[in-house]
mmCIF file with all atom_site columns, C-alpha atoms in Angstrom:
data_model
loop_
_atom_site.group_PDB
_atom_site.id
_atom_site.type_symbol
_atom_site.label_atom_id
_atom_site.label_alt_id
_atom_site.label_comp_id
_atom_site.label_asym_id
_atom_site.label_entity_id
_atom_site.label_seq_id
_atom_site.pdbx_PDB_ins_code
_atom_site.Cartn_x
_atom_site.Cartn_y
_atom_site.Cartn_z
_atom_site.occupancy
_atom_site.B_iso_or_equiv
_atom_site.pdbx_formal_charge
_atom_site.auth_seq_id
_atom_site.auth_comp_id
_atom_site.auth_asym_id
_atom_site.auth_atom_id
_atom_site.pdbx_PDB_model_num
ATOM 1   C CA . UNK V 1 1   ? 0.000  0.000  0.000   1.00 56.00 ? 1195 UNK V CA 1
ATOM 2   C CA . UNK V 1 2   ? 1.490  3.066  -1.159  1.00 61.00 ? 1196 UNK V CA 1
ATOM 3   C CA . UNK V 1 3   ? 1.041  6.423  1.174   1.00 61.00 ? 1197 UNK V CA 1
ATOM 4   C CA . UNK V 1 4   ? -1.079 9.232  0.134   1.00 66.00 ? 1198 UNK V CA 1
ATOM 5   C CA . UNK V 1 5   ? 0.603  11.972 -1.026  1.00 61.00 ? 1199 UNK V CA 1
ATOM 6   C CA . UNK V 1 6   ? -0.679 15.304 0.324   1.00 61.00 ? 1200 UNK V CA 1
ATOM 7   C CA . UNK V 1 7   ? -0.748 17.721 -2.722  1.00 65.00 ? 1201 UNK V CA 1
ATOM 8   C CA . UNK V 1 8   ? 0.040  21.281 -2.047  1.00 67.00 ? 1202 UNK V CA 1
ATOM 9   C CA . UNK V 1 9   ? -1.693 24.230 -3.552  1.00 64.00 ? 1203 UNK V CA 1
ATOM 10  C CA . UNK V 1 10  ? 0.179  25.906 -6.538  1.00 62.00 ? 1204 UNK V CA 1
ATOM 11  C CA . UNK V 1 11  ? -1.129 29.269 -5.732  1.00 63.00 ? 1205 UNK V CA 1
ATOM 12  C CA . UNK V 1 12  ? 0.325  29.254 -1.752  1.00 65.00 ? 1206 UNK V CA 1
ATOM 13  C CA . UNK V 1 13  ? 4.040  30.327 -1.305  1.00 59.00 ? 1207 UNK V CA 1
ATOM 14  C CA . UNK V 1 14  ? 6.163  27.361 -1.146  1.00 61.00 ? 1208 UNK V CA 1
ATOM 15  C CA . UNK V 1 15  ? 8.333  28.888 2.314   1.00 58.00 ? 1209 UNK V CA 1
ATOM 16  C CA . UNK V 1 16  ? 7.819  31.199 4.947   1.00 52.00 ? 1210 UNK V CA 1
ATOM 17  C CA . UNK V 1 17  ? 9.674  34.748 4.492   1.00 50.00 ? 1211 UNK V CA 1
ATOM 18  C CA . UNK V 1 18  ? 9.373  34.524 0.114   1.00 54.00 ? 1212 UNK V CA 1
ATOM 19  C CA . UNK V 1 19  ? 8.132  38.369 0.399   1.00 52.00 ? 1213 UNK V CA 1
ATOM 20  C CA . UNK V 1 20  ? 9.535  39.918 4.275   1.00 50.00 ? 1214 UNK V CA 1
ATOM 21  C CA . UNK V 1 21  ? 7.255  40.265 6.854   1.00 48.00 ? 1215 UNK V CA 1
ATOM 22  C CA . UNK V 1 22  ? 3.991  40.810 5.094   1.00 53.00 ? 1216 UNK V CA 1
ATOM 23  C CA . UNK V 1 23  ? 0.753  38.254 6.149   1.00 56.00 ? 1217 UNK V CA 1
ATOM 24  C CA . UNK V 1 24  ? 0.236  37.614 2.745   1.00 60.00 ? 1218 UNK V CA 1
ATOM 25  C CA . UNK V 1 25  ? 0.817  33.909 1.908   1.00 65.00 ? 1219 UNK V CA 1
ATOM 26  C CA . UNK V 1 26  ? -0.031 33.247 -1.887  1.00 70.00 ? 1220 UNK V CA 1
ATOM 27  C CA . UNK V 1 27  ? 2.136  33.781 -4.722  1.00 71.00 ? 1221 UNK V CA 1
ATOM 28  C CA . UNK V 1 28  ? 1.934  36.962 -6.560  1.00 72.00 ? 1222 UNK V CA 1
ATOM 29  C CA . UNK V 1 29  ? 1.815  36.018 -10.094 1.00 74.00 ? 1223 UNK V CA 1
ATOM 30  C CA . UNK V 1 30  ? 0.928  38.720 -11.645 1.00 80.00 ? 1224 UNK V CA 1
ATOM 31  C CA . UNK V 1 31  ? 3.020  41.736 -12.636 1.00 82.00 ? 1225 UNK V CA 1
ATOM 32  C CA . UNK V 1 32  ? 2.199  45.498 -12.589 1.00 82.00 ? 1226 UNK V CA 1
ATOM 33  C CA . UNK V 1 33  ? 4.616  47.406 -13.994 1.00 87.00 ? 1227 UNK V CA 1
ATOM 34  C CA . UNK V 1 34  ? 4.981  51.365 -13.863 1.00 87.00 ? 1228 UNK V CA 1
ATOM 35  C CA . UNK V 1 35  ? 8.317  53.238 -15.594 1.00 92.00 ? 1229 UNK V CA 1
ATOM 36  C CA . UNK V 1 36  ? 9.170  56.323 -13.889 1.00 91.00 ? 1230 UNK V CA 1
ATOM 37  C CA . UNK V 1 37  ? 11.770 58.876 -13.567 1.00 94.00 ? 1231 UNK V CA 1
ATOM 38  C CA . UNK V 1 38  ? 14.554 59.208 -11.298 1.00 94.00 ? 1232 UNK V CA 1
ATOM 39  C CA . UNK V 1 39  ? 13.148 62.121 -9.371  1.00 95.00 ? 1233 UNK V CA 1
ATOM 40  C CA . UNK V 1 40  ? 9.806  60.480 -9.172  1.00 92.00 ? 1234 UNK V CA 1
ATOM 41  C CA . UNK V 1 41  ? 11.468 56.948 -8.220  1.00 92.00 ? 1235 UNK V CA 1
ATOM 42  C CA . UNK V 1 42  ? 12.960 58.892 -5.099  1.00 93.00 ? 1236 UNK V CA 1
ATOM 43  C CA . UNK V 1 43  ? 10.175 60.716 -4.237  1.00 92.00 ? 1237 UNK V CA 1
ATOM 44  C CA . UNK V 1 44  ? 8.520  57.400 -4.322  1.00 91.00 ? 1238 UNK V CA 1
ATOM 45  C CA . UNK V 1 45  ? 11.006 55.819 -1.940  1.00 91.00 ? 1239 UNK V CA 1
ATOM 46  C CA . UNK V 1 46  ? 11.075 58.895 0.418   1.00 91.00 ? 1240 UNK V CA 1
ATOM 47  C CA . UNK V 1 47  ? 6.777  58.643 0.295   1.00 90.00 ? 1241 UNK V CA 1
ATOM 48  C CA . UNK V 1 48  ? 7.657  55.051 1.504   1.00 88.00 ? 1242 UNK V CA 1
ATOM 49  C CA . UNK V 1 49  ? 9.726  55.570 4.243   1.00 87.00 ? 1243 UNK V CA 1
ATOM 50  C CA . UNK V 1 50  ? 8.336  58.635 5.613   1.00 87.00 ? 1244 UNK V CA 1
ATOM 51  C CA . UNK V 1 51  ? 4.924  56.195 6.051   1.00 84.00 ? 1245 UNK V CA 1
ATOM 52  C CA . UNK V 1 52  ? 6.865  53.456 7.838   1.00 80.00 ? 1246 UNK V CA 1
ATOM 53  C CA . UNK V 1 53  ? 6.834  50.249 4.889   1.00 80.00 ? 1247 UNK V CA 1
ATOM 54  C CA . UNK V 1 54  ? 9.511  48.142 4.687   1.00 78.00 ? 1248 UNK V CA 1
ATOM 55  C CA . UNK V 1 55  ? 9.608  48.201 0.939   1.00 83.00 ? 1249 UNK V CA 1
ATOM 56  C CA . UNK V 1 56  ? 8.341  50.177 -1.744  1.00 86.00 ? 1250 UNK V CA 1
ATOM 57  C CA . UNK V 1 57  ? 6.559  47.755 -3.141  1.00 84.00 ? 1251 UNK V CA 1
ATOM 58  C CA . UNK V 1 58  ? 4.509  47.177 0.097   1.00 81.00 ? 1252 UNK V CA 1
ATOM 59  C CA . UNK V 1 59  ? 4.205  50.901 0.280   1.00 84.00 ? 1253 UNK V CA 1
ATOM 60  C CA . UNK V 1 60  ? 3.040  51.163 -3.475  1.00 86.00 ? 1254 UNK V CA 1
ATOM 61  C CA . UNK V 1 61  ? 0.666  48.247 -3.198  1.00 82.00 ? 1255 UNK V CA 1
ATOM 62  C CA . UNK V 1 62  ? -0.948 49.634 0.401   1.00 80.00 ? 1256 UNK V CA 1
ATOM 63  C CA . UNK V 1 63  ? -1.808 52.521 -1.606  1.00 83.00 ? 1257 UNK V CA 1
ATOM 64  C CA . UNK V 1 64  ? -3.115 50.869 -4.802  1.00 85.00 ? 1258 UNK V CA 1
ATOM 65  C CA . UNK V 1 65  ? -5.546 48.681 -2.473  1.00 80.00 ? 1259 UNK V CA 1
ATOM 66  C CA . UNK V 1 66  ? -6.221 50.565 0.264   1.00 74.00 ? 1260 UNK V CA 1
ATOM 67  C CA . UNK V 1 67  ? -8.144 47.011 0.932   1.00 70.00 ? 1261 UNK V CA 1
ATOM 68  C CA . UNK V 1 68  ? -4.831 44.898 1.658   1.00 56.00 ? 1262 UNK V CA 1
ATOM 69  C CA . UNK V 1 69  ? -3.179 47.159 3.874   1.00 52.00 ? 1263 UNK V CA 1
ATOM 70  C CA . UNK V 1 70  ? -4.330 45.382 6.919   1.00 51.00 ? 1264 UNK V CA 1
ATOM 71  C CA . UNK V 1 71  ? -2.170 42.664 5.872   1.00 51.00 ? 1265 UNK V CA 1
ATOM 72  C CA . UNK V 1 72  ? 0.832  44.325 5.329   1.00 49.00 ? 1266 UNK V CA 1
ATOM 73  C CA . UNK V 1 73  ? 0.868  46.620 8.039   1.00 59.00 ? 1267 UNK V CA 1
ATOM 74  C CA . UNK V 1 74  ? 3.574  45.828 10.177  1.00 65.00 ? 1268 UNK V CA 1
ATOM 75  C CA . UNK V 1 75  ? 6.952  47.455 9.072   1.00 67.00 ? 1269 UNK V CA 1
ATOM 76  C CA . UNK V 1 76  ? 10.758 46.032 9.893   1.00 70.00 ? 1270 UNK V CA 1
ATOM 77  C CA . UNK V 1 77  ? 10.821 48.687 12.750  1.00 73.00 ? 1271 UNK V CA 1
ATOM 78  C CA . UNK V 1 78  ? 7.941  47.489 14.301  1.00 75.00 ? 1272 UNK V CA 1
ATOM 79  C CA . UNK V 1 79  ? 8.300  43.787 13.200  1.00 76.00 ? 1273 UNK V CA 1
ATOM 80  C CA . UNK V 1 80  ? 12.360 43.820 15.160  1.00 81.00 ? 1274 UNK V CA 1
ATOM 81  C CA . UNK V 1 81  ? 10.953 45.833 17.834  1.00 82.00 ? 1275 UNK V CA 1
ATOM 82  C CA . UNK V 1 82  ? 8.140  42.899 18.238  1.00 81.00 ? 1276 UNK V CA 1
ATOM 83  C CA . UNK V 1 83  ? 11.094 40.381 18.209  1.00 84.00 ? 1277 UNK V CA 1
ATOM 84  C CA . UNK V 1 84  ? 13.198 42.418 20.978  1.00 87.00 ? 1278 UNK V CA 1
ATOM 85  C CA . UNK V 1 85  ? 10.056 42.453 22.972  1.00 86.00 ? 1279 UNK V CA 1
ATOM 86  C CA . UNK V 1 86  ? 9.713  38.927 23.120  1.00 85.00 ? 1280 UNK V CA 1
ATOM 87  C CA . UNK V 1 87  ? 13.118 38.103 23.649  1.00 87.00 ? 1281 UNK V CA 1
ATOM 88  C CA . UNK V 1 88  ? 13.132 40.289 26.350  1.00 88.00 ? 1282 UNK V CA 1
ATOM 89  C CA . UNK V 1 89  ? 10.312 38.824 27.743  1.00 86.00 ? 1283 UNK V CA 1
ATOM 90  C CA . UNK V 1 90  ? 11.827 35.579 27.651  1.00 86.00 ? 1284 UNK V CA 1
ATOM 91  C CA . UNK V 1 91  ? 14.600 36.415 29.758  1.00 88.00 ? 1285 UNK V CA 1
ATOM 92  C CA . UNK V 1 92  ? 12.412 37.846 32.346  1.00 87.00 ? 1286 UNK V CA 1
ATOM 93  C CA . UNK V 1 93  ? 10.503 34.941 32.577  1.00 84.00 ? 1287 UNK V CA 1
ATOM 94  C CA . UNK V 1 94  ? 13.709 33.046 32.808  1.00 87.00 ? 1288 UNK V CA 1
ATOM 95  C CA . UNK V 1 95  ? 14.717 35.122 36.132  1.00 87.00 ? 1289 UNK V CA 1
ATOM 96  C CA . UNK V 1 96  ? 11.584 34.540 37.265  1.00 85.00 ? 1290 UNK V CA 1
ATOM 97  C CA . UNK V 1 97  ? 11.737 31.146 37.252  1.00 85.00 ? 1291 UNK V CA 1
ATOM 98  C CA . UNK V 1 98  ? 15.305 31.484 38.478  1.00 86.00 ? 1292 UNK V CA 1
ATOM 99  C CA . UNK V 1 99  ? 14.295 33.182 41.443  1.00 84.00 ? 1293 UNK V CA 1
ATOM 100 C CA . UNK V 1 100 ? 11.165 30.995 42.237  1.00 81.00 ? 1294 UNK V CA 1
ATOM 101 C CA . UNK V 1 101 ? 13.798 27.732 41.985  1.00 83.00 ? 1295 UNK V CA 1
ATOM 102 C CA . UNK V 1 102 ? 16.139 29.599 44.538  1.00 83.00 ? 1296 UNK V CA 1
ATOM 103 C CA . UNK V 1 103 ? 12.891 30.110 46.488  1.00 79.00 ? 1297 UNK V CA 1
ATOM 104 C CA . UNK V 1 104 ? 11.607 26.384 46.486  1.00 79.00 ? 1298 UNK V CA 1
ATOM 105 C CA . UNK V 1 105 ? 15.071 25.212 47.442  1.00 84.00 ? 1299 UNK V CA 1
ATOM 106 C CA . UNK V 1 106 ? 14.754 27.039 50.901  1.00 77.00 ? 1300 UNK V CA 1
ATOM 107 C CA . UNK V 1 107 ? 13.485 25.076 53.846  1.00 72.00 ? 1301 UNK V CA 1
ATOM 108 C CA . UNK V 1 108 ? 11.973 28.104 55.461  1.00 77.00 ? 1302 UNK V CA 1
ATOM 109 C CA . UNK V 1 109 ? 8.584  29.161 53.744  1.00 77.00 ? 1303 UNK V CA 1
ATOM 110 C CA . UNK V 1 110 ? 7.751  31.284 56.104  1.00 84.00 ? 1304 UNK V CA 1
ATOM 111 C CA . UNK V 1 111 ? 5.094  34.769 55.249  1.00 85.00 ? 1305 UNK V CA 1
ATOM 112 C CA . UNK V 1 112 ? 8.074  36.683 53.363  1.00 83.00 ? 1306 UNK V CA 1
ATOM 113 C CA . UNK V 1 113 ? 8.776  33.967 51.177  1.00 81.00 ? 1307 UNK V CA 1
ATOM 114 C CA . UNK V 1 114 ? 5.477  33.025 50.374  1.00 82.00 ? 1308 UNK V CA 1
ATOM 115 C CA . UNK V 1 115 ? 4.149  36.469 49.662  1.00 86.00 ? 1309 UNK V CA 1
ATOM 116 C CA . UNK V 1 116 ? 7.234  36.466 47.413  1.00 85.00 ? 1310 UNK V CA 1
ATOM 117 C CA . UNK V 1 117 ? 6.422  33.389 45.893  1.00 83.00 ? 1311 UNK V CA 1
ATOM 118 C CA . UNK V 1 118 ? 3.089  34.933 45.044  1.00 87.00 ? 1312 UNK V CA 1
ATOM 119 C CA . UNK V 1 119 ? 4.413  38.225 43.903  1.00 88.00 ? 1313 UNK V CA 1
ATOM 120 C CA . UNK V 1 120 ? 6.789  35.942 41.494  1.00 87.00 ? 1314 UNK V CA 1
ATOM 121 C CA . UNK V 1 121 ? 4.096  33.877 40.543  1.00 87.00 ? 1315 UNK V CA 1
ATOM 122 C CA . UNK V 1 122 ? 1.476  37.117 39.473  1.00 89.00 ? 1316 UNK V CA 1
ATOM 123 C CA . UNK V 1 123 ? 4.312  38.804 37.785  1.00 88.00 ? 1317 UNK V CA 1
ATOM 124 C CA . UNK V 1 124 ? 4.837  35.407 35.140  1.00 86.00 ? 1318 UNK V CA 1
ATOM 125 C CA . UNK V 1 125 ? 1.424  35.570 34.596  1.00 88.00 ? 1319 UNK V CA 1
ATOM 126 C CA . UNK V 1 126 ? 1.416  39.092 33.283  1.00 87.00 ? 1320 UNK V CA 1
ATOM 127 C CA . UNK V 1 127 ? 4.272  38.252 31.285  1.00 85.00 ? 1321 UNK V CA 1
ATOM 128 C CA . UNK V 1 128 ? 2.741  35.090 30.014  1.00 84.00 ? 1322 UNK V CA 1
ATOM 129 C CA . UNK V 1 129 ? 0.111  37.539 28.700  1.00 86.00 ? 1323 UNK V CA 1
ATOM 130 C CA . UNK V 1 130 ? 1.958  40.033 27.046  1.00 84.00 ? 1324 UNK V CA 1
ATOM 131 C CA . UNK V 1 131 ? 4.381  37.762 25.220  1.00 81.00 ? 1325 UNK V CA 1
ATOM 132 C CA . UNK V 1 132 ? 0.994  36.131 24.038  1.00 82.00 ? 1326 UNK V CA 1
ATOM 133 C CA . UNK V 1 133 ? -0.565 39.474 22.413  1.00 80.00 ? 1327 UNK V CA 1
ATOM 134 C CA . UNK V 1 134 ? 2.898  39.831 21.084  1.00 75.00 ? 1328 UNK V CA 1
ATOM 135 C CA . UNK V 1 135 ? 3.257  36.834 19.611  1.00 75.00 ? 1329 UNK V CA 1
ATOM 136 C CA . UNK V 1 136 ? -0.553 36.687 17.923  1.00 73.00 ? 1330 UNK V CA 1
ATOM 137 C CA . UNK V 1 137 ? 0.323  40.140 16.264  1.00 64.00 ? 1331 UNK V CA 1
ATOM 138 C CA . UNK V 1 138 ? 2.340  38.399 13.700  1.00 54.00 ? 1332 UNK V CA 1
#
């Protein structure tokens, strides 16, 4: 018995990352093309980065269909800003769980270290919740 092969859809991108950041997921097969002057090329590239994009072409397309920005709304500022968030967050949780080990390992639980232990414990949560928004904004 042979296996089933799963066949993929031609019109989805075959790897993550094929266009930068943007949500969009299927290939783009279809080519606009506009021919314009140096002056306006650089005015078009200053229009872009004044408004944040991380590429003209996002920039150019946002304002063509006004429709698909939501999906390309996150620039590389905000997107490595995103990923220094979470990586921060990670190492806070990390001390946090340090600290809470170092707390366990004491044979005294007396009312400081259990109020600790809570504080500890209330302050993972909230982080546990932030790097979750963080993370579904991608």
């Amino acid at each position: 018995m042979e296996p089933i092969k799963k066949e993929k859809d031609p019109t989805l991108k075959k790897r993550a990352g094929q266009a930068g950041v943007e949500a969009n997921k299927k290939i783009r097969s279809k080519r606009f093309e506009v021919r314009l002057t140096s002056e306006e090329w650089i005015a078009l590239q200053e229009r872009a980065a004044e408004a944040g994009a991380s590429s003209t072409a996002i920039f150019a397309r946002a304002a063509l269909l006004p429709s698909n920005r939501q999906a390309d709304q996150e620039t590389k500022a905000e997107h490595k800003l995103r990923v220094q968030l979470l990586a921060s967050l990670g190492k806070i949780g990390s001390n946090i769980n340090q600290i809470a080990r170092s707390l366990n390992r004491l044979k005294v639980w007396d009312d400081t270290t259990k109020g600790m232990f809570k504080e500890l414990t209330k302050i993972q949560e909230k982080v546990n919740i932030i790097s979750q928004l963080f993370k579904e904004k991608k």
